[in-house]
C-alpha cells in the first residue's frame, strides 16, 4: 500500500525523513532477465538483476516484476516483433506515475494510485545485455537482422541486400531486373536446367543449353 502522505507532500511541507523515505522508493531503470513471456498480452515476468542492500548490509533479491508490457518497435500500422524466452536480458524502465488505468483502457486516465517511479509500473525494453551475452561475430558493415549464432540473416549494405538461409515466399512476385541462379531453377517440380520436351516427330528434345 502506498503512503499517500509521502506522495502528496510538497517540498515546503515534507519533513527530511519523508523526503528521504520517498527517495528510497524512487526507481528509474534496472537491468532484468525474462522469467516468462505472454505472447497474447505481450507482457513478461522479470527478474531484477541488481539486488537491494538492506540497512544491515544484507543483499536481497527484488521480487519478480509481473505483467510488464514489452516495448516493440511499432508505428504507422507496422510492427517488428519477436518471441521472448526465459533468460533474455533487457532494461526495465519505471514510469513516473501509475500506468494501470492507461494500460487496461488504452486511453488517457488519472493515475489509479499515488505511487511514483514504483516497481509496479515497469515497461520492458528487450535487447540491452551484459558482456557475456553480447552478439557474437558482430556485423560492422551495415544493418543485420539475424539469429544470435549468425547462421541465418538478412544484411543490408549500401546497394546490396544479402540473405543467408532458406526462403519461403507466399503471394505473387515481380521483378524489374534479371533473376539468375548458379545451379538450377525448379518450377512446379520441373527443372529449368535439365527439362526436355516432346519432339515433333516423337522422342524428346535435348536439355537446354
mmCIF file of N, CA, C and O in Angstrom, residues 145 151-155 161-173 179-180 186:
data_model
loop_
_atom_site.group_PDB
_atom_site.id
_atom_site.type_symbol
_atom_site.label_atom_id
_atom_site.label_comp_id
_atom_site.label_asym_id
_atom_site.label_seq_id
_atom_site.Cartn_x
_atom_site.Cartn_y
_atom_site.Cartn_z
ATOM 1 N N UNK A 145 19.780 -8.229 -39.506
ATOM 2 C CA UNK A 145 18.700 -8.871 -38.759
ATOM 3 C C UNK A 145 19.005 -10.361 -38.787
ATOM 4 O O UNK A 145 19.001 -10.968 -39.857
ATOM 5 N N UNK A 151 23.810 -17.846 -37.999
ATOM 6 C CA UNK A 151 23.642 -18.833 -39.068
ATOM 7 C C UNK A 151 22.620 -18.402 -40.114
ATOM 8 O O UNK A 151 22.674 -18.841 -41.262
ATOM 9 N N UNK A 152 21.694 -17.538 -39.743
ATOM 10 C CA UNK A 152 20.666 -17.054 -40.656
ATOM 11 C C UNK A 152 20.578 -15.540 -40.515
ATOM 12 O O UNK A 152 20.536 -15.028 -39.393
ATOM 13 N N UNK A 153 20.533 -14.818 -41.652
ATOM 14 C CA UNK A 153 20.499 -13.361 -41.527
ATOM 15 C C UNK A 153 19.979 -12.696 -42.787
ATOM 16 O O UNK A 153 19.937 -13.284 -43.870
ATOM 17 N N UNK A 154 19.551 -11.452 -42.607
ATOM 18 C CA UNK A 154 19.305 -10.505 -43.702
ATOM 19 C C UNK A 154 20.189 -9.309 -43.412
ATOM 20 O O UNK A 154 20.069 -8.683 -42.349
ATOM 21 N N UNK A 155 21.086 -8.983 -44.315
ATOM 22 C CA UNK A 155 22.023 -7.889 -44.097
ATOM 23 C C UNK A 155 21.924 -6.872 -45.230
ATOM 24 O O UNK A 155 21.892 -7.232 -46.403
ATOM 25 N N UNK A 161 21.422 -6.231 -50.630
ATOM 26 C CA UNK A 161 20.739 -6.973 -49.575
ATOM 27 C C UNK A 161 21.200 -8.425 -49.669
ATOM 28 O O UNK A 161 21.024 -9.069 -50.700
ATOM 29 N N UNK A 162 21.803 -8.928 -48.604
ATOM 30 C CA UNK A 162 22.330 -10.288 -48.584
ATOM 31 C C UNK A 162 21.503 -11.128 -47.625
ATOM 32 O O UNK A 162 21.310 -10.756 -46.459
ATOM 33 N N UNK A 163 21.022 -12.271 -48.108
ATOM 34 C CA UNK A 163 20.208 -13.173 -47.297
ATOM 35 C C UNK A 163 20.904 -14.520 -47.209
ATOM 36 O O UNK A 163 21.320 -15.073 -48.232
ATOM 37 N N UNK A 164 21.026 -15.037 -45.999
ATOM 38 C CA UNK A 164 21.544 -16.387 -45.807
ATOM 39 C C UNK A 164 20.484 -17.210 -45.082
ATOM 40 O O UNK A 164 20.024 -16.845 -44.008
ATOM 41 N N UNK A 165 20.101 -18.355 -45.690
ATOM 42 C CA UNK A 165 19.062 -19.205 -45.140
ATOM 43 C C UNK A 165 18.006 -19.494 -46.186
ATOM 44 O O UNK A 165 17.933 -18.832 -47.239
ATOM 45 N N UNK A 166 17.193 -20.481 -45.952
ATOM 46 C CA UNK A 166 16.132 -20.844 -46.882
ATOM 47 C C UNK A 166 15.055 -19.770 -46.897
ATOM 48 O O UNK A 166 14.734 -19.168 -45.868
ATOM 49 N N UNK A 167 14.450 -19.529 -48.070
ATOM 50 C CA UNK A 167 13.413 -18.519 -48.234
ATOM 51 C C UNK A 167 12.114 -19.202 -48.649
ATOM 52 O O UNK A 167 12.096 -19.973 -49.618
ATOM 53 N N UNK A 168 11.041 -18.951 -47.926
ATOM 54 C CA UNK A 168 9.707 -19.404 -48.301
ATOM 55 C C UNK A 168 8.868 -18.175 -48.610
ATOM 56 O O UNK A 168 8.776 -17.264 -47.799
ATOM 57 N N UNK A 169 8.264 -18.168 -49.801
ATOM 58 C CA UNK A 169 7.526 -16.987 -50.256
ATOM 59 C C UNK A 169 6.078 -17.352 -50.538
ATOM 60 O O UNK A 169 5.796 -18.372 -51.165
ATOM 61 N N UNK A 170 5.146 -16.509 -50.075
ATOM 62 C CA UNK A 170 3.728 -16.670 -50.391
ATOM 63 C C UNK A 170 3.253 -15.421 -51.108
ATOM 64 O O UNK A 170 3.572 -14.305 -50.708
ATOM 65 N N UNK A 171 2.466 -15.597 -52.157
ATOM 66 C CA UNK A 171 1.988 -14.462 -52.930
ATOM 67 C C UNK A 171 2.764 -14.314 -54.220
ATOM 68 O O UNK A 171 3.730 -15.024 -54.493
ATOM 69 N N UNK A 172 2.324 -13.356 -55.041
ATOM 70 C CA UNK A 172 2.959 -13.140 -56.346
ATOM 71 C C UNK A 172 4.267 -12.391 -56.179
ATOM 72 O O UNK A 172 4.528 -11.769 -55.147
ATOM 73 N N UNK A 173 5.084 -12.458 -57.203
ATOM 74 C CA UNK A 173 6.387 -11.807 -57.162
ATOM 75 C C UNK A 173 6.655 -11.126 -58.493
ATOM 76 O O UNK A 173 6.398 -11.681 -59.559
ATOM 77 N N UNK A 179 16.792 -12.351 -62.983
ATOM 78 C CA UNK A 179 16.876 -13.398 -61.972
ATOM 79 C C UNK A 179 17.829 -14.470 -62.485
ATOM 80 O O UNK A 179 17.648 -14.989 -63.591
ATOM 81 N N UNK A 180 18.825 -14.810 -61.723
ATOM 82 C CA UNK A 180 19.799 -15.803 -62.162
ATOM 83 C C UNK A 180 20.072 -16.778 -61.026
ATOM 84 O O UNK A 180 19.807 -16.495 -59.855
ATOM 85 N N UNK A 186 13.787 -24.488 -60.324
ATOM 86 C CA UNK A 186 12.758 -25.518 -60.403
ATOM 87 C C UNK A 186 11.398 -24.864 -60.268
ATOM 88 O O UNK A 186 11.138 -24.130 -59.306
#
